[in-house]
Every structure is written in structure tokens, then in C-alpha cells.
XYZ file of C-alpha atoms in Angstrom:
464
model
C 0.000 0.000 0.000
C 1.517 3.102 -1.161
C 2.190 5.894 2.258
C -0.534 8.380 2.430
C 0.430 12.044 1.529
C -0.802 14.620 2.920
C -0.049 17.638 0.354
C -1.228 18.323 -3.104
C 0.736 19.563 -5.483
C -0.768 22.294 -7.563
C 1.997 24.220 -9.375
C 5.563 25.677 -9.475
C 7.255 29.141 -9.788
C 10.609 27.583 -10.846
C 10.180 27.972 -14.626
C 9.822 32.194 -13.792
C 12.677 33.881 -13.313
C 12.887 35.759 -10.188
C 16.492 36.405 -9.787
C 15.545 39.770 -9.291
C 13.955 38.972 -5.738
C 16.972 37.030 -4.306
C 15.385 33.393 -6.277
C 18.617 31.091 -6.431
C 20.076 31.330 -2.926
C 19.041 29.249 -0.207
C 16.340 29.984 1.720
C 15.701 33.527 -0.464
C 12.042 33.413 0.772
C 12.423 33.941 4.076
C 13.982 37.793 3.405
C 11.899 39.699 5.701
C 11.789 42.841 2.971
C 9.765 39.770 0.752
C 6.087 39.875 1.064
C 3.413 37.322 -0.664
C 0.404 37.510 -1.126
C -1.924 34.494 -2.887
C -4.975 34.052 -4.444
C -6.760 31.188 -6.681
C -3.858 30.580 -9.038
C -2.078 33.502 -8.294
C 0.697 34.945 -6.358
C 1.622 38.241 -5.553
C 5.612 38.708 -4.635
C 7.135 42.747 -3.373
C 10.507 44.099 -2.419
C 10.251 47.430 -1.188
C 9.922 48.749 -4.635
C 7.610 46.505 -7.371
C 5.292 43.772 -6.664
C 5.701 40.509 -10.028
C 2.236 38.945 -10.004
C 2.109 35.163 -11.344
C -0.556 32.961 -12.588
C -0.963 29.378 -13.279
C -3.501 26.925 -14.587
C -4.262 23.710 -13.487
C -3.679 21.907 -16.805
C 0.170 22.851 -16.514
C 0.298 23.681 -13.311
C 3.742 25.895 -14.132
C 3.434 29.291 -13.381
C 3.888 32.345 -15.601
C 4.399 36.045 -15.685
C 1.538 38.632 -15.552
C 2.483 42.016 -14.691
C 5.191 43.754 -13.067
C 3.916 46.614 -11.070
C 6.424 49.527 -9.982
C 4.732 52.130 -7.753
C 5.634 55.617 -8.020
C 7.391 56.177 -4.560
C 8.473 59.741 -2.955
C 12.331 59.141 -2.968
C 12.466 62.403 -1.036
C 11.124 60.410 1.766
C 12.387 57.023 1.025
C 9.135 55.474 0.381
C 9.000 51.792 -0.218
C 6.506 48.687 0.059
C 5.313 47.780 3.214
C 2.372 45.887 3.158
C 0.645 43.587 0.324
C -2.940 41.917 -0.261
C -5.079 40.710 -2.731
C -8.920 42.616 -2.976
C -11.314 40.041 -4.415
C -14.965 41.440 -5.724
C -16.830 38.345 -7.516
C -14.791 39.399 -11.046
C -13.001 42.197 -9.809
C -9.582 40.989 -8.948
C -7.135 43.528 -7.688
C -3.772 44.545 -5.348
C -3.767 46.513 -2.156
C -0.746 48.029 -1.082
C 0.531 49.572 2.018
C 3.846 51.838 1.881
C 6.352 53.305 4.447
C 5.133 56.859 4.178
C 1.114 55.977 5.553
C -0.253 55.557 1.786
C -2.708 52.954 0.336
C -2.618 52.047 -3.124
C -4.926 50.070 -5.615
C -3.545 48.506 -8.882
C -5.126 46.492 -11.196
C -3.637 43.232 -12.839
C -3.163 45.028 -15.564
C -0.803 47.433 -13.646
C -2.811 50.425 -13.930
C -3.119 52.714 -10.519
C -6.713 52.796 -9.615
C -6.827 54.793 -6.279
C -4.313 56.584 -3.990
C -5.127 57.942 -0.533
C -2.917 59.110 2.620
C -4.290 56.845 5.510
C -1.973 58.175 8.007
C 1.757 59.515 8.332
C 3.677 56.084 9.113
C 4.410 53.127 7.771
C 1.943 50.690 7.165
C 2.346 47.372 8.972
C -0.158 45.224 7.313
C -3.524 45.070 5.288
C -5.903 42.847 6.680
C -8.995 41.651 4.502
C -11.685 39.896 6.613
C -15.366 39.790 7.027
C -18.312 37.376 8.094
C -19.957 35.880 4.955
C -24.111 36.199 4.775
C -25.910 33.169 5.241
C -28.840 32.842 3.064
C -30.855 30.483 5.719
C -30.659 33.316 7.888
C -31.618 37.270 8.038
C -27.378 38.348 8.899
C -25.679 41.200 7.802
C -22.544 40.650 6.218
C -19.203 42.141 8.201
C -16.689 43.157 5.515
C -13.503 45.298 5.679
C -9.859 46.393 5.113
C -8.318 46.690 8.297
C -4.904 49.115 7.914
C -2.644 48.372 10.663
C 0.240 51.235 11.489
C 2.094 51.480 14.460
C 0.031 52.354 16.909
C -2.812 53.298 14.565
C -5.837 51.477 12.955
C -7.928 52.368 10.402
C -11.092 50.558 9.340
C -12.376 51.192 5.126
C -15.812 49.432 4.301
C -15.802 46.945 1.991
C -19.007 48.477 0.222
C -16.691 51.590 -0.030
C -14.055 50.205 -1.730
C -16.207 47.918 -4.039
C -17.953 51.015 -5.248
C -14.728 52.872 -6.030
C -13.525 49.625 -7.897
C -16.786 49.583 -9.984
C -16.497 53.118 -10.801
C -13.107 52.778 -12.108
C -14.128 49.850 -14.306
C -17.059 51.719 -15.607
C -15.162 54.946 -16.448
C -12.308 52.547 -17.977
C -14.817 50.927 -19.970
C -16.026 53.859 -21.385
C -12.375 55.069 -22.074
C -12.115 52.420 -24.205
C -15.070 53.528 -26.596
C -14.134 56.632 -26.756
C -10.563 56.687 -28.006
C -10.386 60.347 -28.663
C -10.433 61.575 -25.435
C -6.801 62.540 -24.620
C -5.341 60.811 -21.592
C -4.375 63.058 -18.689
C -1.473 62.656 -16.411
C -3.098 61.214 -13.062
C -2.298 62.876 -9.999
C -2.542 62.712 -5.953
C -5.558 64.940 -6.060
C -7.625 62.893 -8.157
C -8.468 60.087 -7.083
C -11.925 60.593 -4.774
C -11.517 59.960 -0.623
C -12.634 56.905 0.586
C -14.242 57.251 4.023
C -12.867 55.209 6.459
C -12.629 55.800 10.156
C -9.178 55.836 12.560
C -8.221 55.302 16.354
C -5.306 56.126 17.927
C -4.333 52.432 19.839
C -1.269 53.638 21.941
C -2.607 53.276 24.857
C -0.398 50.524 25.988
C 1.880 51.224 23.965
C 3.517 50.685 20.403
C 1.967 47.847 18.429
C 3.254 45.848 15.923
C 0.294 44.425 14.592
C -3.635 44.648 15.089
C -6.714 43.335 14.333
C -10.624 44.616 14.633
C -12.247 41.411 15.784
C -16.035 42.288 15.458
C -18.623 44.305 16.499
C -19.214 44.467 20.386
C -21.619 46.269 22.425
C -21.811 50.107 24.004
C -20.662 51.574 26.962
C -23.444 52.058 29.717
C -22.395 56.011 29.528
C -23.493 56.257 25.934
C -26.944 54.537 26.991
C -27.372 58.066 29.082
C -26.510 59.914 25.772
C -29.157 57.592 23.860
C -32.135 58.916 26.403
C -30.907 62.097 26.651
C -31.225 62.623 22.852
C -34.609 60.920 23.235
C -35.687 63.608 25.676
C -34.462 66.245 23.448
C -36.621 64.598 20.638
C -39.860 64.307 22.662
C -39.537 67.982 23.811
C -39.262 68.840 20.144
C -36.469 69.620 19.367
C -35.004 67.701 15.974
C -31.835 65.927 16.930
C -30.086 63.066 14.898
C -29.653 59.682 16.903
C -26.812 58.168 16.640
C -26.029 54.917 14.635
C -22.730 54.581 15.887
C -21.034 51.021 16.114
C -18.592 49.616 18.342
C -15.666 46.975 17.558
C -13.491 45.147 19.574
C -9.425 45.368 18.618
C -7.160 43.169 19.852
C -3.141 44.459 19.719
C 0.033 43.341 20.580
C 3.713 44.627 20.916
C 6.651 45.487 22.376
C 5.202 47.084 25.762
C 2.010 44.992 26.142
C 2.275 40.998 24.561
C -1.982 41.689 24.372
C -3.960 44.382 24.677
C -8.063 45.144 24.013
C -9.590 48.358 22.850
C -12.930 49.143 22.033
C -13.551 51.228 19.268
C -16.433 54.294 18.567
C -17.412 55.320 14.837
C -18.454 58.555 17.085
C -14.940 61.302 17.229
C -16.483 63.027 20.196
C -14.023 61.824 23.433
C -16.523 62.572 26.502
C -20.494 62.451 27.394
C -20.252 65.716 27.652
C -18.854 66.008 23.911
C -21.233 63.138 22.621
C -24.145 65.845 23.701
C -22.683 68.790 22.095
C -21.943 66.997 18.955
C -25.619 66.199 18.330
C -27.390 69.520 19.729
C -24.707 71.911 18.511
C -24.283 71.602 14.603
C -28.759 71.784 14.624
C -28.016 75.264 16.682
C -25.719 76.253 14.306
C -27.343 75.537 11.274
C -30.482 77.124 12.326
C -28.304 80.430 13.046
C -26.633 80.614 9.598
C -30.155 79.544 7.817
C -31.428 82.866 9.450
C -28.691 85.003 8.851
C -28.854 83.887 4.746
C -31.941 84.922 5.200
C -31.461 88.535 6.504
C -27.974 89.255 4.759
C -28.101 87.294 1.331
C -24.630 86.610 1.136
C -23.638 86.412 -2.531
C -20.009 85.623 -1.998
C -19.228 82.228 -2.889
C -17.792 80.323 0.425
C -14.033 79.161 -0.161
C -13.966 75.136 -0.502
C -11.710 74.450 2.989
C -8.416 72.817 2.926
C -8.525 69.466 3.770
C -7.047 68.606 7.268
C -5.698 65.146 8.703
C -8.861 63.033 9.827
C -9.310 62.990 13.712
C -9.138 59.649 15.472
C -12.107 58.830 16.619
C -12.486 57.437 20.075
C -10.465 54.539 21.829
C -11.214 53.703 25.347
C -8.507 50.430 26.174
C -10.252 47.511 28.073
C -6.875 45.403 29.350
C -3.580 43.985 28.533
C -1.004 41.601 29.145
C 2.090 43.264 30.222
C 4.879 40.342 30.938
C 8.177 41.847 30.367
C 10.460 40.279 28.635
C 7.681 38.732 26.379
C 6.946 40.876 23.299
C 3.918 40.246 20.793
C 5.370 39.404 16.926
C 2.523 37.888 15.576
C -1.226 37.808 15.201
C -3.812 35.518 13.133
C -7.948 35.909 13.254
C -10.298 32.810 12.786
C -12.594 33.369 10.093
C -15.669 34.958 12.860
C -13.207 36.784 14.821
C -13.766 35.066 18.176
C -10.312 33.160 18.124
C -6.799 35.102 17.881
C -3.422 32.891 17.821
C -0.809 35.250 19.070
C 3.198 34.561 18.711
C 5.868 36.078 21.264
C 9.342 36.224 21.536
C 10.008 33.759 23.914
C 8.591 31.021 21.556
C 5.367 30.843 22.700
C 1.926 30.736 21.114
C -1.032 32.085 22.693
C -4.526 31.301 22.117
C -7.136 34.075 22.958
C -10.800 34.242 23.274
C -11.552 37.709 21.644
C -14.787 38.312 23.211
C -13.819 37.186 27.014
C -10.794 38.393 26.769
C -9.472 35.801 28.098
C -6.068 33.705 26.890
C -7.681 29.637 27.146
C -4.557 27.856 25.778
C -0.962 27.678 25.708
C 2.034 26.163 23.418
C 5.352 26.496 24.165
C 8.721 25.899 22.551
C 7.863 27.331 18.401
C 10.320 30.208 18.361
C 9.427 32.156 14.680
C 6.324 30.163 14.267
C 3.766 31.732 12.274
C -0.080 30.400 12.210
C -2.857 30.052 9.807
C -6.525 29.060 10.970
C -7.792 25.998 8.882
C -10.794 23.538 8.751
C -10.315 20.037 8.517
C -13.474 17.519 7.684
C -14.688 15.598 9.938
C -18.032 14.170 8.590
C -16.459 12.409 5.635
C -20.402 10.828 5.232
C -22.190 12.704 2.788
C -26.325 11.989 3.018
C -28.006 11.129 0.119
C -24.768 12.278 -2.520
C -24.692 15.761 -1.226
C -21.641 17.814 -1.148
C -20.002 18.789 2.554
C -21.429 21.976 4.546
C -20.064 24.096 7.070
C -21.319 21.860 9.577
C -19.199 19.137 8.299
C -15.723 20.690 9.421
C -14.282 21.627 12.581
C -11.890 24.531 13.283
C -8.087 23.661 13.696
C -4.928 25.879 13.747
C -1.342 25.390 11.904
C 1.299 25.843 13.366
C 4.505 26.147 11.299
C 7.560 25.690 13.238
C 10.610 26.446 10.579
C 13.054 25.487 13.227
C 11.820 21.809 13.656
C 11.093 21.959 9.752
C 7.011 20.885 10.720
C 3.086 21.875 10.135
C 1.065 20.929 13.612
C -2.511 20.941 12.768
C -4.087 21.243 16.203
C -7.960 20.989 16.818
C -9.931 24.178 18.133
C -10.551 25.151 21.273
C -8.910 22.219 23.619
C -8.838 19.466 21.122
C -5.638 17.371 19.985
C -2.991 16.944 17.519
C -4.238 15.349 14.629
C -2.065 16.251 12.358
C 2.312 16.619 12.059
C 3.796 17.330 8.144
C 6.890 17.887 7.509
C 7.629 21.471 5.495
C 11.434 22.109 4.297
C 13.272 24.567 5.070
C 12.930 28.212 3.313
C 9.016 27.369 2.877
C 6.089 29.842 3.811
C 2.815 29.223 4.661
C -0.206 30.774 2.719
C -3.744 31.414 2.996
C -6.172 33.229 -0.157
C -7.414 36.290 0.962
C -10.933 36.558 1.851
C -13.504 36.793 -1.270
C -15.872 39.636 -0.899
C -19.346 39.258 -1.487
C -20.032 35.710 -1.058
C -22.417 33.343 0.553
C -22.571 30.655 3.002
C -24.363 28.492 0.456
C -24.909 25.145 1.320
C -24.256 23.062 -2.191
C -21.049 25.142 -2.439
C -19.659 25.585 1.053
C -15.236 26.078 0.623
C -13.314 25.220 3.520
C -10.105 27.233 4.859
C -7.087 25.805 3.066
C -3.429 26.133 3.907
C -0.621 25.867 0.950
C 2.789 25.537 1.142
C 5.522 27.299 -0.798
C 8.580 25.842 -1.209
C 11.210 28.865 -1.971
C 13.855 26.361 -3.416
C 12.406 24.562 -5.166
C 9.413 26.813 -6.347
C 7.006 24.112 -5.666
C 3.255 25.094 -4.322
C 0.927 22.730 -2.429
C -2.345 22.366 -0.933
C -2.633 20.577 2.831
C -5.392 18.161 2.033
């Protein structure tokens, strides 16, 4: 009986020449200025100054070059890649990057820049796609985003937001194309339209070097006084907004504090004194400059204002972890947010309950591990010919420890080792960014996959 393997081989990079990137030397993907990025049959690789995109198809399974894609960096400040992601939108495929100077960019496959924006002065320590797909059994709202991590800063863009920007573009480049005439125009900073987004300030503990908004948690009991307040000021008739404001929960880690917990307002005003005054002032003050029109007919046209950095909105920090010497490296979501696997420099992993706050497991001895959350089947049975549903996996967690040269698939929360594969050295793990839009549909449910890539010898496979 022939041994039982436990990868998949889907397809190599060797045949591309990437000599460029360090390709060649022994163990050239683990460079820590190298940053991949994958998606179905594709792969995303930056330096700090152009990103080569490849693709492969199943038939050959050898990859091949698509673009090459060399942002236009301030060498003034010496701006270079920081961050990298995929942004996936049903047939709207495209590449998020972060840079050292606080700016997002958008590029599509076919290199072209489709949106610019200044997040925040700082470098950009990771883009993190997630959300909650909407089941169609069930009357949920979907929980999309683009989470942009920088030092001590958050920021949180919509994924409707940036979906309708992408559409736009593809609309207006559509039209481009049927009307050849028009002449081209040189694109610049100003251009592009502003993508709301909202952004905390996460210091409180300190420095972090990495983040993550986990989900949506509930209010304060001070801004329940604010909601009947502004309910008073309603019934007494006077016309003031209520507020719609959310709340999220953000888990951070770093050099000062190994874990800490914010929770997050959509609402900038910092006090409940503020939170009052930012609802019954701007109706006072339109009503005064609706009368004053009125009695002075101002004809002068009012000067546009110039824009001004966006003000963080509020923070208020729940707890942390302070255990000097242990610092927080890295940090990996499950797919609903209620699980965080959190690596330290002393080598150990910790698992933490996101909504109890509360760390319920422990592994020690995985010095530079990194982590992906994965779902293994466990109800091989299918009734009556029917293909596999949520229902029919369980959550686990890989652990790849380079040093030992291993992948430990360990069941979720308390459960055991089921699984041990060896992975040679100079190999990443990988996970496809989240898909935007999508359903939990039950004839086409696809489980969280982990894939290997072998930096020497170029080879990519699936953990089945």
C-alpha cells in the first residue's frame, strides 16, 4: 500500500525567473523585505519597490508572468513597500498596497493605478482583509472590511466603499475604451476621490506591531445616558439626529504589552459631555446661519476648505497583558473573529478568546512560528450524494515551526494533535485572501485551506 500524503501539489514558480527577488540562494524566501500575497492561481511577490504577479492553470500547473507593477514612490522620503494583499470582488480581482510613508494604493492586474489615498503619516504594517460571509438560511448582515494596521494606529475602510470605487473605475475605464479620442491626462494625488474610512489612535499601551478589529461588540453604559438624553431632546421637540454609531473590539500586541483590548467608537467626540454637544450643537448652528442667509443674502461664494488630517475617533482600552520580557510578533484571526493565535518572543503561542478576553490555551517551545486558521473535515459521510457543509468541518490551527522543519494541525478550542507534516526549510505558509461578497451556500460551502511554498524549489501545495 503506497504511504498516504498529505499535500497536493498544484503548481511551481521555478520555470519564472525571479532572480531579481533574491530566487537562487538558499532559503531567499524567508527575506523579511519579501512579502506574498496568494490568491486562486495567483501569487503576488514585493521588495520594497515593485510587486511581479504570477498565474498558473491547473492543466500545466507551471506558473507564468503577468504584470510587473512599480509604484511611483516619494524618494524624497524614502518610500518603499510595506504591506501587500489581494482585494477580491466576484470578477473584480485587484492589489492593495501599504507603503512606508502611511499611503494605500490600488492597482489592477493590468498594472494600472486605480486609487491613492494618505491613511496616516507612518508606515503601514499590514492590510488585513476579513469579514463574516451572509448566510442565506438566515436574516445576517454581512461584516466586511480592510483593516490598515500602522504602528500604533488602525484604520477601518468598508468593503461596500471600496467595491464602489472599484466599480467606478471599471465603468469609467470601460467607457475610455469607446471613446478613443479623449486625450489621456497625467493622473495625480488629487484625483483620485476619498474613501471614508474611520481611525483610532491604539497607543494606549503602547507601540503595536500588529492589530486586528475582531467584530462588532456592544456600548458603553455612559453612551446609553446619551441615547435617552437625545430621546428627551426629541420628545420635547427639538429635531436631533440619533446616533447609529457602532462599536468593535481590537485586539493588539507589541513590544510594551504581549496583548492588549480596545474598544472602538465610529463617534470622534471623546466625553459624554462632547457626545451631547456633537448632536445639539451643529442643529443650533445651522439654524443660526439659515437665518442670517436669510437677513444678509450673502452672494459671496464660500471658499472650498483645505482638507485637514482626519481625527481619530475614540479609543477607550479595556486590558492587557504586560509580561516583560515577552513581546507580541505575531497575530492571526479565525474566520468569525472570536479566536486570535498570538506569537511572542520567547517562543510561545497564545490562544485568545476575543470576546472574554481571556487567553484559554498555551504552546510552548515554536520560536518564529507563524499560524494560519484551517478547517479540517470531519463528517467524511455525505447523506443522500450531497456535497459537505459548514457543519461538516471543525476549526483547527497550523502551526509552522521552521526550526523543527514541521506543520502541527491542532484541533480548536482544547482538542488534539491530529495532524504533524513535515515542510522544508525556506518554505512559507499561505492562505487566499478573503472573497468579498459571497455566501454561506450550502451546495457550495469552501473550507479554509493552507498551501505551502517551497522557496527552493518553487514548488506550491495544498494541505489536504
Amino acid at each position: 500500500m503506497a504511504p498516504r500524503t498529505h499535500v497536493t501539489d498544484l503548481g511551481s514558480i521555478a520555470n519564472v525567473d525571479l532572480t531579481e527577488l533574491g530566487a537562487g540562494k538558499e532559503g531567499w524566501l524567508d527575506n523579511p523585505i519579501l512579502i506574498c500575497a496568494l490568491d486562486t492561481n495567483s501569487l503576488a511577490i514585493a521588495n520594497r519597490y515593485y510587486i511581479l504577479v504570477l498565474e498558473w492553470s491547473n492543466a500545466s500547473g507551471n506558473a507564468s508572468f503577468r504584470v510587473k507593477i512599480r509604484p511611483n514612490l516619494s524618494p524624497i522620503e524614502a518610500e518603499y513597500i510595506s504591506a501587500l494583499e489581494w482585494l477580491v470582488f466576484d470578477d473584480i480581482r485587484v492589489i492593495a498596497v501599504g507603503t512606508s510613508c502611511g499611503y494605500l494604493l490600488i492597482y489592477s492586474l493590468g498594472g494600472d493605478l486605480i486609487h491613492k489615498q494618505l491613511v496616516y503619516p507612518g508606515r503601514i504594517l499590514r492590510l488585513r482583509v476579513r469579514g463574516t460571509k451572509r448566510d442565506i438560511t438566515e436574516d445576517t448582515s454581512s461584516f466586511e472590511e480592510v483593516c490598515v494596521v500602522i504602528s500604533g494606529i488602525i484604520a477601518r475602510f468598508d468593503g461596500s466603499d471600496l467595491q464602489k470605487v472599484l466599480e467606478k473605475w471599471y465603468q469609467e475605464t470601460q467607457n475610455q475604451f469607446w471613446n478613443p479620442n479623449k486625450d489621456p491626462e497625467e493622473v495625480s494625488d488629487h484625483s483620485f476621490d476619498r474613501i471614508p474610512y474611520q481611525l483610532w489612535n491604539v497607543n494606549g499601551y503602547g507601540s503595536c506591531t500588529d492589530a486586528a478589529i475582531t467584530g462588532v461588540m456592544p456600548p458603553p453604559l455612559l453612551d446609553l445616558q446619551v441615547f435617552i438624553y437625545l430621546w428627551y431632546l426629541n420628545s420635547a421637540g427639538f429635531i436631533v439626529e440619533q446616533s447609529s454609531d457602532r462599536y468593535y473590539c481590537a485586539v493588539t500586541i507589541g513590544v510594551d504589552a504581549a496583548i492588549s483590548a480596545f474598544r472602538l467608537s465610529e463617534d470622534r467626540s471623546r466625553s459624554f459631555v462632547g457626545a451631547i454637544l456633537s448632536k445639539v450643537v451643529p442643529v443650533t448652528f445651522s439654524t443660526i446661519a439659515s437665518f442670517s442667509n436669510l437677513v444678509w443674502r450673502r452672494q459671496q461664494p464660500v471658499k472650498k476648505p483645505e482638507p485637514k488630517p482626519q481625527p481619530f475617533a475614540r479609543a477607550l482600552p479595556l486590558t492587557c497583558l504586560k509580561d516583560h520580557p515577552r513581546k507580541g510578533e505575531k497575530l492571526t484571526l479565525s474566520p468569525s473573529g472570536t479566536l486570535a493565535a498570538i506569537t511572542d518572543s520567547l517562543g510561545r503561542i497564545m490562544l485568545l478568546d476575543t470576546r472574554a478576553l481571556v487567553v484559554v490555551r498555551l504552546w510552548k517551545g515554536y520560536r518564529d512560528a507563524s499560524c494560519l486558521f484551517v478547517e479540517r473535515l470531519v463528517n467524511k459521510e455525505s447523506v443522500g450524494g450531497r456535497e459537505h457543509v459548514k457543519n461538516d468541518y471543525c476549526l483547527c490551527l497550523a502551526i509552522h515551526a521552521p526550526r523543527k522543519g514541521i506543520v502541527e494541525i491542532w484541533q480548536m478550542r482544547t482538542g488534539p494533535r491530529i495532524l504533524t507534516v513535515p515542510c522544508p526549510k525556506g518554505s512559507k505558509i499561505l492562505q487566499p485572501t478573503y472573497r468579498f461578497g459571497l455566501t454561506v451556500a450550502e451546495s457550495s460551502y469552501k473550507p479554509l485551506e493552507v498551501f505551502f511554498l517551497n522557496g527552493d524549489s518553487g514548488q506550491l501545495s495544498r494541505l489536504n
